[in-house]
Structure formats: structure tokens, C-alpha cells
Coordinates of C-alpha atoms in Angstrom, one line a residue:
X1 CA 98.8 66.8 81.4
X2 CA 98.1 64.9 84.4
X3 CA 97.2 61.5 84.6
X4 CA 94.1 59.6 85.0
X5 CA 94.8 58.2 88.4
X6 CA 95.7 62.0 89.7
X7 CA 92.6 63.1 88.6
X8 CA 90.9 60.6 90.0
X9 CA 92.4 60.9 93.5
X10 CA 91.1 64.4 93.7
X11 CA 88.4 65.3 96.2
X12 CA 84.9 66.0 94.6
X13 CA 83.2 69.4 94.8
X14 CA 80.6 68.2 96.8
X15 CA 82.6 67.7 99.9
X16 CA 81.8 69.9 103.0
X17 CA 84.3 70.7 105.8
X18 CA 82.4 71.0 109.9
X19 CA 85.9 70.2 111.6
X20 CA 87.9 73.2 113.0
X21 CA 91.5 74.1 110.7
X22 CA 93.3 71.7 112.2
X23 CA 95.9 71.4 108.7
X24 CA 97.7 74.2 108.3
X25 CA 101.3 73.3 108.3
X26 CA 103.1 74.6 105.4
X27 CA 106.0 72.5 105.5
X28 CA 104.1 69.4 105.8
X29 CA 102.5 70.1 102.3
X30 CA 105.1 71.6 100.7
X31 CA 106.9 68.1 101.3
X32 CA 104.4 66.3 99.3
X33 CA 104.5 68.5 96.2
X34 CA 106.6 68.7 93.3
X35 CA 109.9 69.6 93.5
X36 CA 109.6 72.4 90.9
X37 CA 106.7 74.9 90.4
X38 CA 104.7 74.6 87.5
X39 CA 104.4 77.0 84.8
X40 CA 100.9 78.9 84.0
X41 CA 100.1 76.5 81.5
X42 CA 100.4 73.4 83.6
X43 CA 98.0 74.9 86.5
X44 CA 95.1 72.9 88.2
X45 CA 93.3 71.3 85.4
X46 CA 89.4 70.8 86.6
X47 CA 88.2 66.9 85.8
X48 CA 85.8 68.2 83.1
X49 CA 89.4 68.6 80.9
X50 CA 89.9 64.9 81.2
X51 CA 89.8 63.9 78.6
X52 CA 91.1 66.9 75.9
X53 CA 94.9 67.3 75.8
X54 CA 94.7 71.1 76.2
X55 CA 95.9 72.6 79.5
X56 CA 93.5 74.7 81.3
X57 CA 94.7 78.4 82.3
X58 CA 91.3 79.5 83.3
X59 CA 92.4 80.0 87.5
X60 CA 95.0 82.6 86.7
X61 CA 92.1 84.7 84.4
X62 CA 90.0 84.5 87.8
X63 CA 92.4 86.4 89.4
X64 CA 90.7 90.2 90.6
X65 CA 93.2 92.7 91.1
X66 CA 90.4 95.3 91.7
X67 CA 89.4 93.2 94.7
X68 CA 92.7 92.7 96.1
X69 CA 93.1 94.5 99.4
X70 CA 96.1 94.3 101.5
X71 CA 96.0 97.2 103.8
X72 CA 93.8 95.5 106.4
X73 CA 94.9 92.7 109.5
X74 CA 96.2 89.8 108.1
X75 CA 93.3 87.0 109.6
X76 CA 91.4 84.5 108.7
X77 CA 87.6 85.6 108.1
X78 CA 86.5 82.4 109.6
X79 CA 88.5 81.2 112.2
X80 CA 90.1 85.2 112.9
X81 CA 93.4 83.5 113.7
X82 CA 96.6 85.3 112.3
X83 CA 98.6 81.8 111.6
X84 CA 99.3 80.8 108.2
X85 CA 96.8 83.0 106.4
X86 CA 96.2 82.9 102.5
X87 CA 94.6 85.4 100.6
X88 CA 92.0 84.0 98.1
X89 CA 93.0 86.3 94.6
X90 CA 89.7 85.9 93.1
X91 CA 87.6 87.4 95.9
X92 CA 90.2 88.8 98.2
X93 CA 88.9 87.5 101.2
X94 CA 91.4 85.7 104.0
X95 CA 91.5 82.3 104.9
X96 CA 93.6 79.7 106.9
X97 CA 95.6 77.4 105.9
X98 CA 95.7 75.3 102.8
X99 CA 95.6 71.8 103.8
X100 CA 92.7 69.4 103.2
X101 CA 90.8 70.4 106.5
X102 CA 91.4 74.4 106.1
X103 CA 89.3 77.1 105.3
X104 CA 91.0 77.9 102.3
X105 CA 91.0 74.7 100.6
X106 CA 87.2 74.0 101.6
X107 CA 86.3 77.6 99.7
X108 CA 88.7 76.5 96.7
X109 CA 86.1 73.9 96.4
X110 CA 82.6 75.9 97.5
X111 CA 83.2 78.9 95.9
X112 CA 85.5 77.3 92.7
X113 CA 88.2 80.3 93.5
X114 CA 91.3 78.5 93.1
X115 CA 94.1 80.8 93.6
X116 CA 95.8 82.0 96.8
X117 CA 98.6 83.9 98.1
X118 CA 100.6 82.9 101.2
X119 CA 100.3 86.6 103.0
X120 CA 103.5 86.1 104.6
X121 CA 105.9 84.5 102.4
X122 CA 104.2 85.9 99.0
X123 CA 104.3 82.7 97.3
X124 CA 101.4 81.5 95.3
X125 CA 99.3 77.8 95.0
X126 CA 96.8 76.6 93.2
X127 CA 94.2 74.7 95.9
X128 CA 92.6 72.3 96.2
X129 CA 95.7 70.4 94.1
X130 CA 98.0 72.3 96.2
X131 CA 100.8 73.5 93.3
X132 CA 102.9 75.8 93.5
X133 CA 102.7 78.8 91.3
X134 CA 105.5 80.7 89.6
X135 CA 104.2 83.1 86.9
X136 CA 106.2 86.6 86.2
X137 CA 102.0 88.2 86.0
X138 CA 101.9 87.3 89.6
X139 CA 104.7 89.7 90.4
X140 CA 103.1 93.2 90.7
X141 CA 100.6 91.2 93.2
X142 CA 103.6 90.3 95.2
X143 CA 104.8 93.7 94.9
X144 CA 101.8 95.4 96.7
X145 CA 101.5 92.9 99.2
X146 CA 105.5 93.1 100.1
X147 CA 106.9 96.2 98.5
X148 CA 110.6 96.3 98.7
X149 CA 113.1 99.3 97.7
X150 CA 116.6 100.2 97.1
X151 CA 118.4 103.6 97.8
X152 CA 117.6 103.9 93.8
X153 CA 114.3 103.7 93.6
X154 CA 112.6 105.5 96.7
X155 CA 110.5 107.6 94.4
X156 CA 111.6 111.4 95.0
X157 CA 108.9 114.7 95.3
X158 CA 110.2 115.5 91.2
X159 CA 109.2 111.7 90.2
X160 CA 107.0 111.4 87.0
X161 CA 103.3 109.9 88.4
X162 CA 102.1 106.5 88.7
X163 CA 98.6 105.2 87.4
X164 CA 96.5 102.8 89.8
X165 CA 94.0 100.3 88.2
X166 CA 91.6 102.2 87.0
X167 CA 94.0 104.8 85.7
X168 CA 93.9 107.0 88.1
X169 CA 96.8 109.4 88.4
X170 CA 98.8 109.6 92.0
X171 CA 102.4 110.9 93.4
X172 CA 103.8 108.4 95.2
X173 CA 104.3 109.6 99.0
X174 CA 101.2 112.2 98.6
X175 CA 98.1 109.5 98.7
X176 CA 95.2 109.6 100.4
X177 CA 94.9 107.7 103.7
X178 CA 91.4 106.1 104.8
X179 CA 89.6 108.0 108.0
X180 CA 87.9 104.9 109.2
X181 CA 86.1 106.7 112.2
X182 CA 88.0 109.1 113.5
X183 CA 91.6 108.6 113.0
X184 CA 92.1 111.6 110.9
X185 CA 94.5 113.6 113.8
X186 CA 96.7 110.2 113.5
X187 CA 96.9 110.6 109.3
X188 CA 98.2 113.7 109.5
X189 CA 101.0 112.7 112.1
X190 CA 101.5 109.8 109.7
X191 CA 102.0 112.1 106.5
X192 CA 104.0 114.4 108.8
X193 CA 106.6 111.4 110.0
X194 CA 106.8 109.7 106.8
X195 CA 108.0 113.3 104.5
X196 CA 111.2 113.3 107.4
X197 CA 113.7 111.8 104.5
X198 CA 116.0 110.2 107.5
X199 CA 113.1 108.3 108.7
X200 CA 111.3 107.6 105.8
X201 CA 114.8 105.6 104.2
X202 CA 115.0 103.9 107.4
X203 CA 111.8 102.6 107.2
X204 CA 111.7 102.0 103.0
X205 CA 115.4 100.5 102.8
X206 CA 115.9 98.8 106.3
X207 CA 113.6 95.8 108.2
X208 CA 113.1 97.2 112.0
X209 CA 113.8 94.2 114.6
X210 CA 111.5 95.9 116.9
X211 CA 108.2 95.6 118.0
X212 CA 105.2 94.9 116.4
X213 CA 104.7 98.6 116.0
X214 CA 107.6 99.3 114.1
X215 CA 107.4 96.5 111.6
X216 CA 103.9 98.0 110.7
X217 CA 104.8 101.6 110.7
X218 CA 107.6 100.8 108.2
X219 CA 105.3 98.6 106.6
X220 CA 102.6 101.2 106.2
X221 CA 105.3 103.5 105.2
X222 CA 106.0 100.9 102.2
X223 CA 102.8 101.1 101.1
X224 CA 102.3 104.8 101.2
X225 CA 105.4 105.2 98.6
X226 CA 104.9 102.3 96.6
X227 CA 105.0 103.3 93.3
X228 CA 102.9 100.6 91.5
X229 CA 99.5 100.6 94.2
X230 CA 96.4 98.9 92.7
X231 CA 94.3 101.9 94.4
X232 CA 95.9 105.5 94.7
X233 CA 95.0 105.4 98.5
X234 CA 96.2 103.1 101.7
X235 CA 94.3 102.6 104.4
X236 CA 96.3 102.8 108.2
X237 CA 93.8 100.0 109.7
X238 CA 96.3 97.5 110.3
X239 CA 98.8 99.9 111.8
X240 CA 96.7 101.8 114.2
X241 CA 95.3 98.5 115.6
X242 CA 98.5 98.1 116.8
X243 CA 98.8 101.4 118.0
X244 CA 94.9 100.9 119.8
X245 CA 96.7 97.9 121.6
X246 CA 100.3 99.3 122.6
X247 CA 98.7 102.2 123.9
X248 CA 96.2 100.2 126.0
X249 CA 93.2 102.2 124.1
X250 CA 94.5 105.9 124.6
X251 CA 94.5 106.5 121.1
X252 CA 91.8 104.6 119.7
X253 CA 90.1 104.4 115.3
X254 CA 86.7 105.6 116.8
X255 CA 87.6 108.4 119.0
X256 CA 88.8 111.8 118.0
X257 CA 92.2 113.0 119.9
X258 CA 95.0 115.7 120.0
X259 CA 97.6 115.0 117.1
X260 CA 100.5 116.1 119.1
X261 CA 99.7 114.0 121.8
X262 CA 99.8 111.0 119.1
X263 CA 103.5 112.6 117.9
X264 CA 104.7 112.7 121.3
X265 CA 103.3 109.3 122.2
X266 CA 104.6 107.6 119.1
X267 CA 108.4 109.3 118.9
X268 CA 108.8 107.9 122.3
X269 CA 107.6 104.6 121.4
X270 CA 109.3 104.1 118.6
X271 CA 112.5 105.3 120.0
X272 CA 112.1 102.5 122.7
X273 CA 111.0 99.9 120.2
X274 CA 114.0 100.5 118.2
X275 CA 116.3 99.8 120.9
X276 CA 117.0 103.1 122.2
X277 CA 118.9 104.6 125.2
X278 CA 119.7 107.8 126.3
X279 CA 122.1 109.0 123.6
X280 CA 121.2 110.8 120.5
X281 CA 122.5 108.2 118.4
X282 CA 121.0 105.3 119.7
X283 CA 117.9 105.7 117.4
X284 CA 116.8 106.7 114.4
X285 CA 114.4 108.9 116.2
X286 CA 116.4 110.7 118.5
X287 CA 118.7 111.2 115.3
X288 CA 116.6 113.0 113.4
X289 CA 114.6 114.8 115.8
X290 CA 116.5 115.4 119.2
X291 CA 117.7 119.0 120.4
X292 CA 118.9 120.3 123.7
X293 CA 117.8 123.3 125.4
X294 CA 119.5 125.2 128.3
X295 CA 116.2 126.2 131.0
X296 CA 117.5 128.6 134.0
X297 CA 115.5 128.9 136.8
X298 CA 114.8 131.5 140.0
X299 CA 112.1 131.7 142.9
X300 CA 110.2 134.8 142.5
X301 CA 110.7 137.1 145.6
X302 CA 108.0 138.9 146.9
X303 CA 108.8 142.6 147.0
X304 CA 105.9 145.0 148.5
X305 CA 108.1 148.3 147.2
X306 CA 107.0 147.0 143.3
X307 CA 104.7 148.6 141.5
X308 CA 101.8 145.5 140.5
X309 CA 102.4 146.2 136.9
X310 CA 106.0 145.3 137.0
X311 CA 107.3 142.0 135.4
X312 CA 109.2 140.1 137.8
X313 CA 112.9 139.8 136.4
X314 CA 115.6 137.6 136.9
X315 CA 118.1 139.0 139.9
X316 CA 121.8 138.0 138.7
X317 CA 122.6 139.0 142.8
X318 CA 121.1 135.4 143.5
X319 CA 121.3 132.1 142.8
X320 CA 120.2 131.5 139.0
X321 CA 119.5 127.6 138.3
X322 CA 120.8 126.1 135.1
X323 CA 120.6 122.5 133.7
X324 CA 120.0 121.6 130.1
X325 CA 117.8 118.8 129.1
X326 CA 117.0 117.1 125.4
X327 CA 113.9 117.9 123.6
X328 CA 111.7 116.4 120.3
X329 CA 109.6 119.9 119.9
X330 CA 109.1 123.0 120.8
X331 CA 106.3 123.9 122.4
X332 CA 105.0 127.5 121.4
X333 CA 102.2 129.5 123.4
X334 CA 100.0 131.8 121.2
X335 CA 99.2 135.3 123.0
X336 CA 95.1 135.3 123.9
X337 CA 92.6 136.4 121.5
X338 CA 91.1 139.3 122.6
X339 CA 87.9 139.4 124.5
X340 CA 86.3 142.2 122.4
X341 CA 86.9 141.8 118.9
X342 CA 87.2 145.3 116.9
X343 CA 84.3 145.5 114.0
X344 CA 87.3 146.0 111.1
X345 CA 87.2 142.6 109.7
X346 CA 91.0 142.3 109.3
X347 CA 91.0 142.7 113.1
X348 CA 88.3 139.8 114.0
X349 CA 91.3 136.7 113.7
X350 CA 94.3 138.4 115.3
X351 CA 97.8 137.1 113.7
X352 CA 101.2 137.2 114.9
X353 CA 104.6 136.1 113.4
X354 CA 106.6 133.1 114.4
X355 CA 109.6 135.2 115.4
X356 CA 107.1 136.7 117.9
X357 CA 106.0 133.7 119.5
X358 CA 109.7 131.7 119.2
X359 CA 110.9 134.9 121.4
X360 CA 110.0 132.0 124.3
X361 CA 113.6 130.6 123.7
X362 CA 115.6 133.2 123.0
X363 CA 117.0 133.3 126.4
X364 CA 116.2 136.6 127.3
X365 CA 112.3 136.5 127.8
X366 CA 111.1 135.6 131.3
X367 CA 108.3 132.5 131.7
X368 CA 106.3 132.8 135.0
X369 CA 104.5 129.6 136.8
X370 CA 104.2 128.8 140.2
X371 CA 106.3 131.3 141.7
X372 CA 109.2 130.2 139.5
X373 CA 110.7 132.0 136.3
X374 CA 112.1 130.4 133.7
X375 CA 113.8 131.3 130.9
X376 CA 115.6 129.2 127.5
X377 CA 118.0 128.9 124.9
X378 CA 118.4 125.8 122.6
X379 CA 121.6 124.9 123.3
X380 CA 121.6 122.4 120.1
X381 CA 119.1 122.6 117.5
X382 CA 118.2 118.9 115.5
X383 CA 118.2 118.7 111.8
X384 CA 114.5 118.3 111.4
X385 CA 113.0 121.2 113.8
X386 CA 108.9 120.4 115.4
X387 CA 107.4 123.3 116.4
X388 CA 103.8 122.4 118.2
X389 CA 101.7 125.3 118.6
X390 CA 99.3 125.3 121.6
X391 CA 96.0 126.0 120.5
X392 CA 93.8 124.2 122.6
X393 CA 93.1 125.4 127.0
X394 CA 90.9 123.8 129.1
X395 CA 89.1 125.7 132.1
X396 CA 86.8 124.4 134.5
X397 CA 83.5 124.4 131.8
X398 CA 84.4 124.3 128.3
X399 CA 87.8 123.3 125.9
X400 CA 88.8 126.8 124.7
X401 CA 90.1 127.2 120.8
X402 CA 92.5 129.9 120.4
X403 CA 92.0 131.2 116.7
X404 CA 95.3 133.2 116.6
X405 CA 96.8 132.8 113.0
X406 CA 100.6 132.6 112.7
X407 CA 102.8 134.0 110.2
X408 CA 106.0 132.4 108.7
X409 CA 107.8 131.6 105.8
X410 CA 108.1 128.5 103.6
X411 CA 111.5 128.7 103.9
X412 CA 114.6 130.4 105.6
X413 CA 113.5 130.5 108.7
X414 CA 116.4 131.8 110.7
X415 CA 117.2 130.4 114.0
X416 CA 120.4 131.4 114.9
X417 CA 118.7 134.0 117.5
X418 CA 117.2 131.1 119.8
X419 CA 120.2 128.9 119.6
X420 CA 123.3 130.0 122.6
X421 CA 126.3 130.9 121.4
X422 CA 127.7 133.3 118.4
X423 CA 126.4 132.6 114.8
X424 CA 127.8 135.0 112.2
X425 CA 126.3 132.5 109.4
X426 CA 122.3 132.4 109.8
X427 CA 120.7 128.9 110.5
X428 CA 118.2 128.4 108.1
X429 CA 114.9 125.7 108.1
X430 CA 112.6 125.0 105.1
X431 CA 108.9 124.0 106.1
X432 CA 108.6 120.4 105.3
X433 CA 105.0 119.5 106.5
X434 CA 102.2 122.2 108.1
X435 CA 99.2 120.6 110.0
X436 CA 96.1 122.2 110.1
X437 CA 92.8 122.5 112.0
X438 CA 89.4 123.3 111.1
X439 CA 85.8 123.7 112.9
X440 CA 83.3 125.6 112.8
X441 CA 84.2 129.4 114.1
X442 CA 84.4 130.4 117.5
X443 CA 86.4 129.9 120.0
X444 CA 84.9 126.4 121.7
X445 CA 86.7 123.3 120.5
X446 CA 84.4 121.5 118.8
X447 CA 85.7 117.8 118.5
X448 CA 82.8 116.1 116.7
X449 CA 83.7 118.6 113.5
X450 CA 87.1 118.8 113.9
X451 CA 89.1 118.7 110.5
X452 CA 92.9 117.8 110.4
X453 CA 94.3 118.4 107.0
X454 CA 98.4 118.1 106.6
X455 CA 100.3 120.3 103.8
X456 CA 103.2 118.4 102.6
X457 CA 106.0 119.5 100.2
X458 CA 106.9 118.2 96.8
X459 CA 109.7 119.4 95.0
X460 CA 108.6 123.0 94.1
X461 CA 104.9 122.0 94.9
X462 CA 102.9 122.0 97.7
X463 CA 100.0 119.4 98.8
X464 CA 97.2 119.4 101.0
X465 CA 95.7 116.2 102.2
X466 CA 92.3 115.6 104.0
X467 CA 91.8 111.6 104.4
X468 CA 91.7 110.3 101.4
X469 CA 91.3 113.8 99.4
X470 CA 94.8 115.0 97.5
X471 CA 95.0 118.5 95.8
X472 CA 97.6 120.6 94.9
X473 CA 97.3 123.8 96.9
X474 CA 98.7 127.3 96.4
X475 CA 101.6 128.2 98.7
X476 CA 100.5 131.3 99.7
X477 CA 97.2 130.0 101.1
X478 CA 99.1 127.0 103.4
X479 CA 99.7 130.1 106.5
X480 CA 96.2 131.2 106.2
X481 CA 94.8 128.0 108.4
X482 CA 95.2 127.0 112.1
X483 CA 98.2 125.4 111.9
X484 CA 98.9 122.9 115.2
X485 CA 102.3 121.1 114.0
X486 CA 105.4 121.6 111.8
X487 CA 108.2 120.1 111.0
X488 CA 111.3 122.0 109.5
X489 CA 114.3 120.6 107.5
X490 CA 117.6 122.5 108.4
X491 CA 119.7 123.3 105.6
X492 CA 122.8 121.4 105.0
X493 CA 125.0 124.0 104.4
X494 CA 123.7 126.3 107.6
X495 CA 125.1 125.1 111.4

């Protein structure tokens, strides 16, 4: 128990703080304090305990794990600096500093909240006597702030379910993400990204040297798969400011946007980041996602003798231009809808397969634009396969919608036809994550009730995810919506 003469020495409640944080070095304070931390029992012992002999373990029952809130930027509430930043355990708000002229100590004494976590190095003191805490009850608070992995214990799709707080049942991997405005096309890129096994390991089991960026993506990723969450949802807020500032407010919390702009945007970015060059194995990114695709090339003569109906075809008597250039995703066009829609019902939303509309790179169908054919032919195909669908033209008056619904299977998708070269053996992909649209019908884009939902795979199950709304979902109900992006996981044994 602590003497008479430290009790003494400590400030009085009634002492107010108008000077800015001017305090805040931790290795200053830590120099003054006791060599060894303190146990539970021998926390800060208020002056009313003077004179009893019994230790007071009151501050560690204020502890609120139900307030604790991690998932948003690490700064003071006062002062909004990001320097030495403590979070208070009892209310969960941030403050700066814990030195005798800080924010933190003067609302240890104000609001009699006496625990606080450094939000950097995880370590815990009792303020305003500045100990140092070291209690194994603290450890699952530690844990959510800084969650940590091994190759063991990344939680896989088949993993038994965790239990939040309040009890609440959740899949690690497959939890709801917050849509603070309108940031719902970037959760579903997020979902998408973070189910890519290559990427997600890197991110879990590795600490990027990077930018800014990429140690928040991987710590977002953390969160999203940590197994022992005090809520079963995270929110993206500290990671997309970042994105809001390296983008210089293209893609932006309040605004609504294109998610495969966001994928391209971001695959680039975090290629770069990550110290990457031209070569596929210079990244993670390029990796995992990187193909190559063969594009020939003619001018289109003009030949009066041609009927108007006839396709212009490539001429193998002239020059045919061929260079082969590297690729993240396909881009697919959908045929139009057509402009008078038959009164059978089944033929209002027309449908095609995805064999129909992959034809594109089979290197025997002929593109057209600006007087130049084109026509391609992977020439190497990545082990996780995006295929972006474009659904969205813009004309002079209005952002058109096209409704077309595509057919395709979960898995086995054969792409040996759209890859150059001889394949006895098919080339088989299993659908790993679907993104979907939704609006109201018609064929306007309407952005103000735009829906983005992402179908993610789990094991033998299948999940839909809509902000912070989980459900298991039938499979044969994942092809019936709009789907925008997916991402497909070769085979091992296939190429």
C-alpha cells in the first residue's frame, strides 16, 4: 500500500487544466515510474482508502468493453492531433497524452475514468498516478485494438463461429462493414479483395512497409477476420480517410461512385505502395491478379463493292499488328437490351451466358472502334481471374443501366478457349466473390438508390452482405442479380 507522503503528493480533483498539451512525452514519464508494473491489486488507490489497508481494484471494474471502439482515426477529441493518443477504457473516448498538462490526465481527474490505453503501443496506465498496468483481463482489449495472427490461426470459411459481447453469433471474414454515407460501392470492393487467400495472408501474417494506405488496409483487413471482435461488425472509417486523402477526393465517404473504378484505382495503388515495378513478381498485387493478353490490330479499309451489312474482317493479305500487354481484369460488354420489350414476362430482362459475352477474347471475334479492329487472346491467365462487367453508358442526357442478366456457374468455369495456345486439360475457375447492383427498375442509373451487395464464399456456403446486414443466401439465387464484379480462383491442379 502506498505511503502517506505519495498520497499526499498527488494532485487534488479540483484542479483544472486551460494550457495547451504541452506533456506528452512517453519516455520522459516512463522514466519516473517504477521499474516493474504493478499487479491488479496494487492499482491507483484513491486518498479516501487512506487509511484501510485494503487495495482498491475499483478502476479496472470501470473498464466498458461495450464502449470500446477502435475502428475510427486514432486522435485526440480535444486537441484532434494524432501524437501520442490514449484511449480512455471507461468511456472510450481519445485523448492526448498522459502527462500532468494532457488531456488525458486532466479527464482522469474531471471525469474520475482512470484507465487508458496507449493506442499505439497497447500498453495500459492507470492516470493521474501514471502506473503501468499488466493484467492478463487486459489482453482481449489489446487483442482488438492490435490483432495479430500466425499461418495457424487465420480462421478458415469451415471455422466453428465466434460470439461478440452481447453474444451475438458471427463468421469471422463474413461481418458487416458500416456504410457511413455512401461508401457502400467501396465495402463490397473491400469484401471482394480481402476473400483473395494470397492477399488476405499477406496482409493477416505480414506488416506492409508501405504507405499509409497499406498499413491501414492490412489493418482493416485484421479487424475484419479477427476472431474475438467486441461487436460482430467493423467499420472502414479509418481506412477510407486515407483513401479520401491519397486519391485527392475522387473517391470520397459522402459520395456515391463506380466500384470498379475504386478496384482499379486501389490495385494500382497498392501495387505502387508496396514497392512495385513492372514485373509480375514484384508485388503481391501483380502476383495474384496479373494476366497478359495478346491484342492484334488492322485499319479498316473502306471498300464501296461491300454490301453495308457486312462485318468488316481481318485481311491476313495486310499488315496485322500484334503486341501483348498485362492486364488486372477483363473487361466484358453486355449485348443492348432491346428497345421493345416482348409482353412474355420471361422475355422483359433479357439474359445471356458468360461464354457468350467472354467470346470477346477468344481471338477470333472482331472489336470495331474508330476505324480500327481489334481482336484478343489471353496469352497468360492469373490465378485469381476479375471479370468486370460493363453495365453502366453515358450519352449526351442521361447515365443508361443496362439490365442484361448473366448466366454462369459457381464453379468450373472453363477457360482454356480464351487462353492461346493448345489445352487438352480444361482450365477451370471457382467463383470466389459476385458483386451486385440494385435500383429501382428501368433502365436510368439511379445513383441516390443504388444498392451494392457482395456474395462471398464460405466453405460449401454462400453469403450475401449489404453494409452491415450478413445472411446466408441460397446459391442458386446469387446469378439472378446484376452482377458488376467477380473474382475467380483457378484451380490448382488445372494450367
Amino acid at each position: 500500500m502506498a505511503s502517506s507522503t505519495d498520497i499526499d503528493e498527488r494532485p487534488s480533483k479540483r484542479t483544472r487544466l486551460d494550457a495547451p498539451v504541452d506533456d506528452i512525452d512517453d519516455d520522459e514519464d516512463d522514466a519516473q515510474m517504477v521499474d516493474e508494473p504493478v499487479r491488479a491489486s496494487d492499482l491507483y488507490l484513491d486518498t479516501v482508502f487512506s487509511c484501510f489497508p485494503v487495495p482498491n481494484i475499483t478502476d479496472l471494474l470501470q473498464i466498458n468493453r461495450a464502449a470500446l471502439d477502435f475502428d475510427f482515426e486514432k486522435v485526440c477529441s480535444v486537441s484532434t492531433s494524432n501524437i501520442n493518443v490514449y484511449g480512455c477504457l471507461v468511456c472510450g473516448k481519445y485523448f492526448q497524452g498522459r502527462g500532468r498538462s494532457s488531456y488525458a490526465y486532466a479527464h482522469s481527474i474531471h471525469d474520475d475514468h482512470h484507465v487508458f490505453i496507449n493506442l499505439e503501443t497497447t500498453r495500459v496506465y492507470v492516470l493521474p498516478d501514471g502506473y503501468l498496468v499488466s493484467d492478463p483481463s487486459l489482453e482481449d482489449i489489446a487483442y482488438v485494438l492490435r490483432p495479430t495472427f500466425t499461418q495457424s490461426t487465420i480462421p478458415s470459411p469451415s471455422a466453428k463461429l465466434s460470439y461478440d459481447l452481447a453474444s451475438q453469433a458471427y463468421l469471422p471474414g463474413y461481418v458487416g462493414l458500416n456504410n457511413i454515407k455512401h461508401n457502400d460501392h467501396m465495402n463490397v470492393i473491400i469484401h471482394a479483395l480481402l476473400h483473395v487467400r494470397p492477399l488476405r495472408d499477406f496482409l493477416l501474417l505480414t506488416t506492409p512497409t508501405g504507405t499509409e494506405l497499406t498499413r491501414r488496409f492490412a489493418t482493416l483487413a485484421r479487424k475484419i477476420w479477427n476472431p474475438r471482435l467486441f461487436k460482430a461488425q467493423v467499420s472502414p472509417h479509418e481506412f477510407l480517410q486515407e483513401v479520401n486523402r491519397a486519391s485527392d477526393g475522387k473517391f470520397r465517404l459522402e459520395k456515391q461512385g463506380d466500384p470498379v473504378d475504386f478496384l482499379s484505382w486501389l490495385l494500382n495503388k497498392l501495387h505502387k505502395d508496396l514497392g512495385g515495378k513492372k514485373k509480375k513478381s514484384s508485388s503481391i498485387v501483380f502476383a495474384t491478379f496479373q494476366g497478359t493478353m495478346r491484342v492484334e490490330t488492322q485499319q479498316v479499309l473502306v471498300r464501296t463493292e461491300l454490301d453495308n451489312s457486312t462485318k468488316p474482317r481481318f485481311d491476313i493479305d495486310r499488315e496485322i499488328k500484334r503486341n501483348t500487354s498485362p492486364f488486372l481484369f477483363l473487361s466484358i460488354d453486355l449485348p443492348p437490351p432491346p428497345l421493345f420489350q416482348d409482353s412474355v414476362e420471361k422475355n422483359i430482362i433479357p439474359q445471356v451466358s458468360i461464354h457468350s459475352v467472354l467470346s470477346k477474347y477468344d481471338g477470333k471475334s472482331t472489336q470495331e472502334a474508330l476505324g480500327t479492329l481489334r481482336r484478343y487472346q489471353a496469352e497468360s491467365l492469373p490465378s485469381y481471374l476479375i471479370l468486370s462487367y460493363k453495365r453502366f453508358t453515358k450519352n449526351v442526357f442521361v447515365e443508361e443501366k443496362n439490365p442484361t442478366i448473366v448466366n454462369f456457374p459457381l464453379r468450373g468455369l472453363d477457360m482454356r478457349e480464351y487462353l492461346s495456345g493448345t489445352h487438352p486439360q480444361p482450365i477451370l475457375y471457382d467463383l470466389v466473390a459476385n458483386v451486385v447492383h440494385e435500383s429501382v427498375a428501368g433502365t436510368t442509373r439511379d445513383k441516390e438508390n443504388t444498392v451494392w451487395k457482395v456474395h462471398l464464399l464460405a466453405g460449401e456456403r454462400w453469403y450475401q452482405i449489404q453494409d452491415l446486414i450478413v445472411e446466408e443466401v441460397r446459391k442458386e439465387m446469387i446469378f439472378l442479380g446484376e452482377t458488376v464484379l467477380q473474382v475467380w480462383e483457378q484451380r490448382s491442379n488445372t494450367l
